[in-house]
Amino acid sequence: MPVTDQAFVTLATNDAYSQGALVVGKCLRRHGTSRQTVVMVTSHVSQGARAALARVFHQVKEVEVLDSSDWARLIMMGRPELGVTLTKLHCWALTEYSKCVFLDADVLVLCNVDELFDRQEFSAAPDPGWPDCFNSGVFVFRPSLQTHNQLLQWARERGSFDGGDQGLLNSFFSGWATEDISKHLPFIYNLSTSAVYTYLPAFQQYGPEAKIVHFLGAIKPWHCKYDRQKEEVYLGDGSTFHRHLYPFMKQWWTEYWQPVAPSFTQTYTWEDPEAQHQKAGSVEVTHKQDSFPHTGKASTPAAPKEMGTHRADTSPGDEAELAAHLRPEVDDLDHKRRWEEGRADYLGKDAFDNIRKKLDTFLE
Amino acid sequence: MCEPSLNHHHKNNQWSTAIMPLARSLSVTSLSGLEDWDEEFDLEGAVLFEIAWEVANKVGGIYTVIQTKARLTSEEWGENFFLVGPYMENNVRTQVELIEPINPALRRTIDKMNSSGCKVYFGRWLIEGSPYVVLIDVAFTAWSLDRWKTELWESFSIGVPWFDREANDAVLFGFLTAWLLGEFAAQCEEPPHILAHFHEWLAGLGLMLCRQRRLPVATIFTTHATLLGRYLCAGNVDFYNNLSNFNMDKEAGDRQIYHRYCLERAAAHCAHVFTTVSQITAIEAEHLLKRKPDVVTPNGLNVKKFSAMHEFQNLHAHSKSRIQEFIRGHFYGHLDFNLDKSIFLFIAGRYEFSNKGADLFLEALARVNYLLRVNHCDVTIIVFFIMPARTNNFNVETLKGQAVRKQLWDTAQTVKEKFGKKLYESLLVGQLPDVSNMLDKEDFTMMKRAIFATQRQCQPPICTHNMLEDSSDPILNCLRRIGLFNGSSDRVKVIFHPEFLSSTSPLLPMDYEEFVRGCHLGVFPSYYEPWGYTPAECTVMGIPSISTNLSGFGCFMEEHIADPSAYGIYIVDRRYRSVDESCNQLTSFLFQFCQQSRRQRIIQRNRTERLSDLLDWRYLGRYYVSARHMALAKTFPDTYYYQPQDPTSKQGFRYPRPASVPPSPALSRHSSPHHSEAEDDDDERYDEDLEAEKDRLNIRQPFSLPYRNKNALPYASPASNGNSTPSSATSPPSSITSPPSSVSSEKN
C-alpha cells in the first residue's frame, strides 16, 4: 500500500534548480517509491516550471523565501545563491506527514531508497569535507511546528556558521556526530561527487554500491551540455569531467529526458509486484496494437517495466495529452537553458532579427 | 634642447589666462559660445543620469572619458546631474565621499530601494567637478539574478550564460538601474524630464528596460567600441573592406559572445539617440550594430594650462635629459652614437600586436633603418615599446647597465672633487695650476677601472624584462625576423619595456606623462582604435604623433586640420591603401621626421601644442550637449522643440566644409620650413601671430551646432557663416532644431 503519511521532500528555488527537482521526482517514481513526493518551490519558480513539476510530484508547495541576512559570509564564500537554501527549514512545517526524507535538488537517486524511512530524526550522512558534520543534502526528519520554530529562532539568534542551512542544522542537531550511530546514514546514501578527487580508491571500491549521488559544488548537471543524438554530456567551457563522474552526469541527463510517467492512482498497489508485472506486459502489448504505436516507443529501454504498470492505470490517450502539455513548457525552459549554456541558436530561431521584432513591439 | 628665446615673443601674458593664442586667432575655441547656447536651450528642470560600469570604477578607457568629462557636465547641469555606477568597496574608500542625497525625490528613491533589498549609496565622486554619484551594490542583489534572467528572457528572448560573470553583472546592473530610474520617475512630484545616458553594452540593458517599461526617460546609448570590432580586427581579416559582408550573428555566435552582442545591439536599437566616439566607429557601428549614430561624440581631455608660456618645451627638455640618462646606462659599452642627435619614438598601449599596429611599425622601422644607413645619416632613432606583457621582472643586464652608468658618474664626481680642490689651492697661492700634476696615478687607475667595467661583449638588450613567453612573443619574434638587434651599425635601436611606466621603477623612474614629454614622437599606427587617447595626450603635451585614419583621433584631426603633418599630426592611410603602401607612408613619415632640424622640431611642437584646445572637453563637450538636446526633444516633444529634418543632406552627420581650401604654400612651408640650423638665432623669422594667422586657414571651424539659431552664433565669422546651418536660420530662440537628417535614419 502506498504510505500517505510519509514523503520525500525536495526544494526548487528557481527554474534551474527545478530541473534538478524534476529529475529527483522522476527517479523516485521510476524506482517505485511507495511514499508521497513533495516539491517546495519559491516565488522565483516560473509557472511553466511549476506545471512541469506538478506532473511528477504529488504535491507542489509554495514556500516563502527565507533569506539569511548574513550576506557578508555568503558573499565571502562566493556563493550568494546559498542564502535561499535556508528556505529548506520550511520542510519541518509539512505536518501532514509524520516522517519525511529530504533530498536536495542536485542529487541523483539510483535505486529505491524507501528504507530510509526506517531511520529516526535526525539521520544524515557525513559531509566529505568535515566528517563530524553531516551533509544536509539528504536527511531524515519528523515535521513539527515546534522544531520549525526552534530552528527559526536558532537562525535568528545564532545565524549559521557557514551562512547556509548546513551550518545551521549542524549546530542545532549538534549531538549527531557522537550520540547515536544509527543516525549516521551510510555515505552511499549521499555520495558526494567530490569524493572522486579526495579518496579515489574508496570511490572505486564502494562507488558501485551508491544509492544517491550528490552533485556538490558550483557545476550542476543542468549546467552541462547534452547532445541527445549522441547521448553525450560536456561542459560549456570545453573542460572535461573526471572520468568517474561522467556516468552519473550522463545518467542524470537520461533521467531528465525520460518521458514523465502519469500520476499514481489510489488503486495502484505494490502488494504483488509479480502480478503487476505480468499485467503490465499484457497491457503494453495491447497498447502497441492500439492506435498509439509511439507510446510503446516512448518507454525507452532504460525505463524499467514498472513504467508499463503505470500506464495500465491510465486511459490510452493520457500520455499523449500529458506530453502535449508538458512539451511547450519544457521547450521554453530548454530554450532558455540553451542560451544559459552559451548555445543560442544564433543562425536559426535566435537570430537577432527575431529579437529585433520583439524589441519593436514596445518601440511604438 | 628647447629654444628658450621663443618664449619672449609675446610680451602680454595671454598664455597664462584661459584665452590661448589659438582662441584668439580662431573661432574654434571661442569658448563663450558654449555658455550663450546653454541659455538658449532651457533644460526645464530636466535631470541627467549618466550610467556606466566604469563610474568610479576603473576597468579600461571609459573610466577616463567619464572622469574627465564630469567637470564640464557638472557645470552645465549642476545639482541635476548624477553618475550611476557599481558599488565597489575599494574604489569608494579611495575616491567617493558618501553623503545624504540632497534631491528629495532621489532620496526617497534610494530609501525605497534600500528598504526593498538593494544596497544603493549616494555620494560625491572626488574628481574635478565633484559630481554626484549613485552607486549600486550588484552583488548584494545577486539573489535576484535568476528571476531577472527569466524576465530578460520573457521580455527580450535573450538569455545569459551562467558562466559569463561579466554578463551576469550586466544583468543585475541593468535591472537595478532601470529600477532606479523607474522609482525616481514615480517619486517625482511633477512629471519629470529624465535623461539617461548609457555607456557601453554593460549598461545597455538598463536602457532596454526603460524603453520596454515605457518609462518617461529620454535615452542615449554611446558605444566606445563595438564588441565584435575588436575581435574581428584582431582576427586577421580584412575588416574594413569586408564590413558589409559579415554575418554578424554568426561572427558573434562563433566567438561565444552572442548574448553580449545581442545586449549591445538591442541597446543601440532601443536608444532615442545613439552615438559613437568617432567617425570610424560610426562606420563600424553602422555595419556591426546596424544603426548609424545620430551624433559622433569624440572624447576630450581636460587640458592643463601652464602659467609660463612654452612651459611644455621646458618640460620636454627636462624629461628628455632623463631619458638620455637611461639610454646612457642601457647602451653602456656601445655608446657609439650621438645622443644629441637621437630621436626618441615610442608606442604605448594595450598589448594587441596587430590592432595597435605594432606589426606595421616594426616593418617601417626596418625600412627606416635601411634608409638611414644608406643615406649615412648621423641620426639615431631609439624606439620604446611600452606594452605590458607577462614578465618575470627586470632582467639583470638592464639593471646592471644603470648601475654601471651610476658608477661612472660617481667616479667622475670623485675625480672632479679632487681636481677642484687642487685647482683651488693652486689659485690661493697665486699660481696657475700645472695641469699635468692635477691628476695623480691613483686617479687614473680609478678611471681606467671604471672604463674597463663598461666593456661588454653582448649587444645592448632589447627587452628590459625577462619575458615569460619569450619565444612566442610577437614583438620579439618580429624583431628577430627583421634583424633589429641594437647592433652598432643599426640606426634604429629598440627597447621593449613590457610593463607600464612608474615613477617608482628602479630602472626608468618616470611616470607615463613625464616619459611622453621627453620623447620626440609618439607612433600609434593602429588598425583598430575607436578613439585613441594616446595620440590625443601627446598633442596636448605638445608632442607630435603618428596615428591612422582608422583611429578615431586620426579621423577627427584629418577632418579639422587641412595640413595635419605640419602640426605634428601624421596620419597614415590604412583604410584605402594596401599594407605595403601604408608601411611606405609610415616609413616616409619617420624618415621625414628624422631629417628635421632641432629648430624645426621646436616649431612643430609649438604648433602641435596649439591644437590642444581642439581636444579639450570645453570644446568637445558640445557634441554631448547636442546629443542630449536631441534626445530630450525626441522624447518630450511638447517641452523641447526641434525641426524635423533637413531633406537636402544625405548623411547622418556632417561637418561644414571650410570656407576655402587652405593656400597651398602653407603646405610646403609647414612641412619643410625654410629655416635651417644656421638661422637658429634669427628669432624674427618665427612670428607667433603670423603662425596663428596660418592656423586660421588651416584649421577648420569644426562644429557649428546645426540647430542653432543663426543670430545666436556668437563666433560666426564671415568665412564660416556662408555654409553653416542655413536651415535653422529662422528658428526661434530657445528652441532646438534637428541636425541635418540625423533623424532620417531614426528608427524609434
CSV table of N, CA and C in Angstrom, one decimal, chain B residues 465-535:
chain,number,residue,atom,x,y,z
B,465,HIS,N,62.9,43.4,-19.5
B,465,HIS,CA,62.4,42.4,-18.5
B,465,HIS,C,62.6,41.0,-19.0
B,466,ASN,N,62.5,40.0,-18.1
B,466,ASN,CA,62.5,38.6,-18.5
B,466,ASN,C,61.1,38.2,-18.9
B,467,MET,N,61.0,38.0,-20.2
B,467,MET,CA,59.6,37.7,-20.7
B,467,MET,C,59.3,36.2,-20.4
B,468,LEU,N,58.0,36.0,-20.0
B,468,LEU,CA,57.6,34.6,-19.7
B,468,LEU,C,57.4,33.8,-21.0
B,469,GLU,N,56.9,34.5,-22.0
B,469,GLU,CA,56.8,33.8,-23.3
B,469,GLU,C,57.7,34.4,-24.3
B,470,ASP,N,59.0,34.3,-24.0
B,470,ASP,CA,60.0,35.0,-24.9
B,470,ASP,C,59.9,34.4,-26.3
B,471,SER,N,59.8,33.1,-26.4
B,471,SER,CA,59.9,32.5,-27.8
B,471,SER,C,58.7,32.7,-28.6
B,472,SER,N,57.6,33.0,-28.0
B,472,SER,CA,56.4,33.2,-28.8
B,472,SER,C,55.9,34.7,-28.8
B,473,ASP,N,56.7,35.5,-28.2
B,473,ASP,CA,56.2,36.9,-28.1
B,473,ASP,C,56.2,37.6,-29.5
B,474,PRO,N,55.1,38.2,-29.9
B,474,PRO,CA,55.1,38.7,-31.3
B,474,PRO,C,56.1,39.8,-31.6
B,475,ILE,N,56.3,40.7,-30.6
B,475,ILE,CA,57.2,41.8,-30.9
B,475,ILE,C,58.7,41.2,-31.0
B,476,LEU,N,59.0,40.4,-30.1
B,476,LEU,CA,60.4,39.8,-30.1
B,476,LEU,C,60.6,39.0,-31.4
B,477,ASN,N,59.6,38.2,-31.7
B,477,ASN,CA,59.7,37.4,-32.9
B,477,ASN,C,59.9,38.2,-34.2
B,478,CYS,N,59.1,39.3,-34.2
B,478,CYS,CA,59.2,40.2,-35.4
B,478,CYS,C,60.6,40.8,-35.4
B,479,LEU,N,61.1,41.3,-34.3
B,479,LEU,CA,62.4,41.9,-34.3
B,479,LEU,C,63.5,40.8,-34.8
B,480,ARG,N,63.3,39.6,-34.4
B,480,ARG,CA,64.2,38.5,-34.8
B,480,ARG,C,64.2,38.4,-36.3
B,481,ARG,N,62.9,38.5,-36.8
B,481,ARG,CA,62.8,38.3,-38.3
B,481,ARG,C,63.4,39.4,-39.1
B,482,ILE,N,63.1,40.7,-38.6
B,482,ILE,CA,63.6,41.8,-39.4
B,482,ILE,C,65.1,42.1,-39.0
B,483,GLY,N,65.6,41.5,-38.0
B,483,GLY,CA,67.0,41.6,-37.7
B,483,GLY,C,67.4,42.9,-37.0
B,484,LEU,N,66.5,43.5,-36.2
B,484,LEU,CA,66.9,44.7,-35.5
B,484,LEU,C,67.4,44.2,-34.1
B,485,PHE,N,68.7,44.2,-33.9
B,485,PHE,CA,69.3,43.7,-32.7
B,485,PHE,C,70.1,44.7,-31.9
B,486,ASN,N,69.8,46.0,-32.1
B,486,ASN,CA,70.6,47.0,-31.5
B,486,ASN,C,72.1,46.9,-31.8
B,487,GLY,N,72.4,46.5,-33.0
B,487,GLY,CA,73.8,46.4,-33.4
B,487,GLY,C,74.4,47.8,-33.6
B,488,SER,N,75.7,47.9,-33.7
B,488,SER,CA,76.3,49.3,-33.7
B,488,SER,C,76.0,49.9,-35.1
B,489,SER,N,75.8,49.1,-36.1
B,489,SER,CA,75.5,49.7,-37.4
B,489,SER,C,74.1,50.1,-37.6
B,490,ASP,N,73.2,49.6,-36.7
B,490,ASP,CA,71.8,49.9,-36.8
B,490,ASP,C,71.6,51.3,-36.4
B,491,ARG,N,70.8,52.0,-37.2
B,491,ARG,CA,70.5,53.4,-36.9
B,491,ARG,C,69.2,53.4,-36.1
B,492,VAL,N,68.5,52.3,-36.0
B,492,VAL,CA,67.3,52.2,-35.2
B,492,VAL,C,67.6,51.2,-34.1
B,493,LYS,N,67.4,51.7,-32.9
B,493,LYS,CA,67.6,50.9,-31.7
B,493,LYS,C,66.2,50.7,-31.0
B,494,VAL,N,66.0,49.5,-30.5
B,494,VAL,CA,64.7,49.2,-29.9
B,494,VAL,C,64.9,48.8,-28.5
B,495,ILE,N,64.0,49.4,-27.7
B,495,ILE,CA,63.9,49.0,-26.2
B,495,ILE,C,62.4,48.6,-26.0
B,496,PHE,N,62.3,47.4,-25.6
B,496,PHE,CA,60.9,46.9,-25.3
B,496,PHE,C,60.7,46.8,-23.8
B,497,HIS,N,59.9,47.7,-23.3
B,497,HIS,CA,59.6,47.8,-21.8
B,497,HIS,C,58.2,47.2,-21.6
B,498,PRO,N,58.1,45.9,-21.3
B,498,PRO,CA,56.8,45.2,-21.2
B,498,PRO,C,56.1,45.4,-19.9
B,499,GLU,N,56.0,46.6,-19.5
B,499,GLU,CA,55.3,47.0,-18.2
B,499,GLU,C,55.0,48.4,-18.3
B,500,PHE,N,53.9,48.8,-17.6
B,500,PHE,CA,53.5,50.2,-17.5
B,500,PHE,C,54.6,51.0,-16.8
B,501,LEU,N,54.8,52.2,-17.2
B,501,LEU,CA,55.8,53.0,-16.5
B,501,LEU,C,55.4,53.5,-15.2
B,502,SER,N,56.4,53.6,-14.3
B,502,SER,CA,56.0,54.1,-12.9
B,502,SER,C,57.2,54.9,-12.4
B,503,SER,N,56.8,55.9,-11.7
B,503,SER,CA,57.9,56.8,-11.1
B,503,SER,C,58.7,56.1,-10.0
B,504,THR,N,58.2,54.9,-9.6
B,504,THR,CA,59.0,54.2,-8.6
B,504,THR,C,59.8,53.1,-9.1
B,505,SER,N,59.9,53.0,-10.5
B,505,SER,CA,60.6,51.9,-11.1
B,505,SER,C,62.1,52.1,-10.8
B,506,PRO,N,62.8,51.0,-10.5
B,506,PRO,CA,64.3,51.2,-10.2
B,506,PRO,C,65.0,51.4,-11.6
B,507,LEU,N,64.4,51.1,-12.7
B,507,LEU,CA,65.1,51.1,-14.0
B,507,LEU,C,64.9,52.5,-14.6
B,508,LEU,N,63.6,52.8,-14.8
B,508,LEU,CA,63.3,54.1,-15.6
B,508,LEU,C,62.3,54.8,-14.7
B,509,PRO,N,62.7,55.5,-13.7
B,509,PRO,CA,61.8,56.1,-12.7
B,509,PRO,C,61.1,57.3,-13.3
B,510,MET,N,60.1,57.1,-14.2
B,510,MET,CA,59.4,58.2,-14.7
B,510,MET,C,57.9,57.7,-14.9
B,511,ASP,N,57.0,58.6,-14.6
B,511,ASP,CA,55.6,58.2,-14.9
B,511,ASP,C,55.3,58.4,-16.4
B,512,TYR,N,54.2,58.0,-16.8
B,512,TYR,CA,53.9,58.0,-18.2
B,512,TYR,C,54.0,59.4,-18.8
B,513,GLU,N,53.4,60.3,-18.1
B,513,GLU,CA,53.3,61.7,-18.7
B,513,GLU,C,54.7,62.3,-18.8
B,514,GLU,N,55.5,62.1,-17.8
B,514,GLU,CA,56.9,62.6,-17.9
B,514,GLU,C,57.6,62.0,-19.1
B,515,PHE,N,57.4,60.7,-19.2
B,515,PHE,CA,58.1,60.0,-20.3
B,515,PHE,C,57.7,60.5,-21.7
B,516,VAL,N,56.4,60.7,-21.8
B,516,VAL,CA,55.9,61.1,-23.1
B,516,VAL,C,56.5,62.5,-23.4
B,517,ARG,N,56.5,63.3,-22.4
B,517,ARG,CA,57.0,64.7,-22.6
B,517,ARG,C,58.5,64.7,-23.1
B,518,GLY,N,59.2,63.6,-22.7
B,518,GLY,CA,60.6,63.6,-23.0
B,518,GLY,C,60.9,63.0,-24.4
B,519,CYS,N,59.9,62.4,-25.0
B,519,CYS,CA,60.0,61.8,-26.3
B,519,CYS,C,59.8,62.8,-27.4
B,520,HIS,N,60.2,62.4,-28.6
B,520,HIS,CA,60.0,63.4,-29.8
B,520,HIS,C,58.8,63.1,-30.5
B,521,LEU,N,58.4,61.8,-30.6
B,521,LEU,CA,57.3,61.4,-31.4
B,521,LEU,C,56.6,60.2,-30.9
B,522,GLY,N,55.3,60.2,-30.8
B,522,GLY,CA,54.5,59.0,-30.4
B,522,GLY,C,54.0,58.4,-31.7
B,523,VAL,N,54.2,57.1,-31.8
B,523,VAL,CA,53.8,56.4,-33.0
B,523,VAL,C,52.7,55.4,-32.7
B,524,PHE,N,51.5,55.6,-33.3
B,524,PHE,CA,50.3,54.7,-33.0
B,524,PHE,C,49.6,54.3,-34.3
B,525,PRO,N,50.3,53.5,-35.1
B,525,PRO,CA,49.7,53.1,-36.4
B,525,PRO,C,48.6,52.1,-36.3
B,526,SER,N,47.6,52.3,-35.4
B,526,SER,CA,46.6,51.3,-35.1
B,526,SER,C,45.8,50.9,-36.3
B,527,TYR,N,45.4,49.6,-36.2
B,527,TYR,CA,44.4,49.1,-37.2
B,527,TYR,C,43.0,49.3,-36.6
B,528,TYR,N,42.9,49.0,-35.3
B,528,TYR,CA,41.6,49.2,-34.6
B,528,TYR,C,41.8,50.1,-33.4
B,529,GLU,N,41.2,51.2,-33.4
B,529,GLU,CA,41.4,52.2,-32.4
B,529,GLU,C,40.2,53.2,-32.4
B,530,PRO,N,39.1,52.8,-31.7
B,530,PRO,CA,37.9,53.6,-31.8
B,530,PRO,C,38.1,55.0,-31.5
B,531,TRP,N,38.8,55.4,-30.4
B,531,TRP,CA,39.2,56.8,-30.2
B,531,TRP,C,40.7,57.0,-30.3
B,532,GLY,N,41.4,56.6,-29.3
B,532,GLY,CA,42.8,56.8,-29.3
B,532,GLY,C,43.3,57.9,-28.4
B,533,TYR,N,43.2,57.7,-27.1
B,533,TYR,CA,43.7,58.7,-26.2
B,533,TYR,C,45.2,59.0,-26.2
B,534,THR,N,45.9,58.0,-26.6
B,534,THR,CA,47.4,58.1,-26.5
B,534,THR,C,47.9,59.3,-27.5
B,535,PRO,N,47.5,59.3,-28.7
B,535,PRO,CA,47.9,60.5,-29.5
B,535,PRO,C,47.3,61.8,-29.1
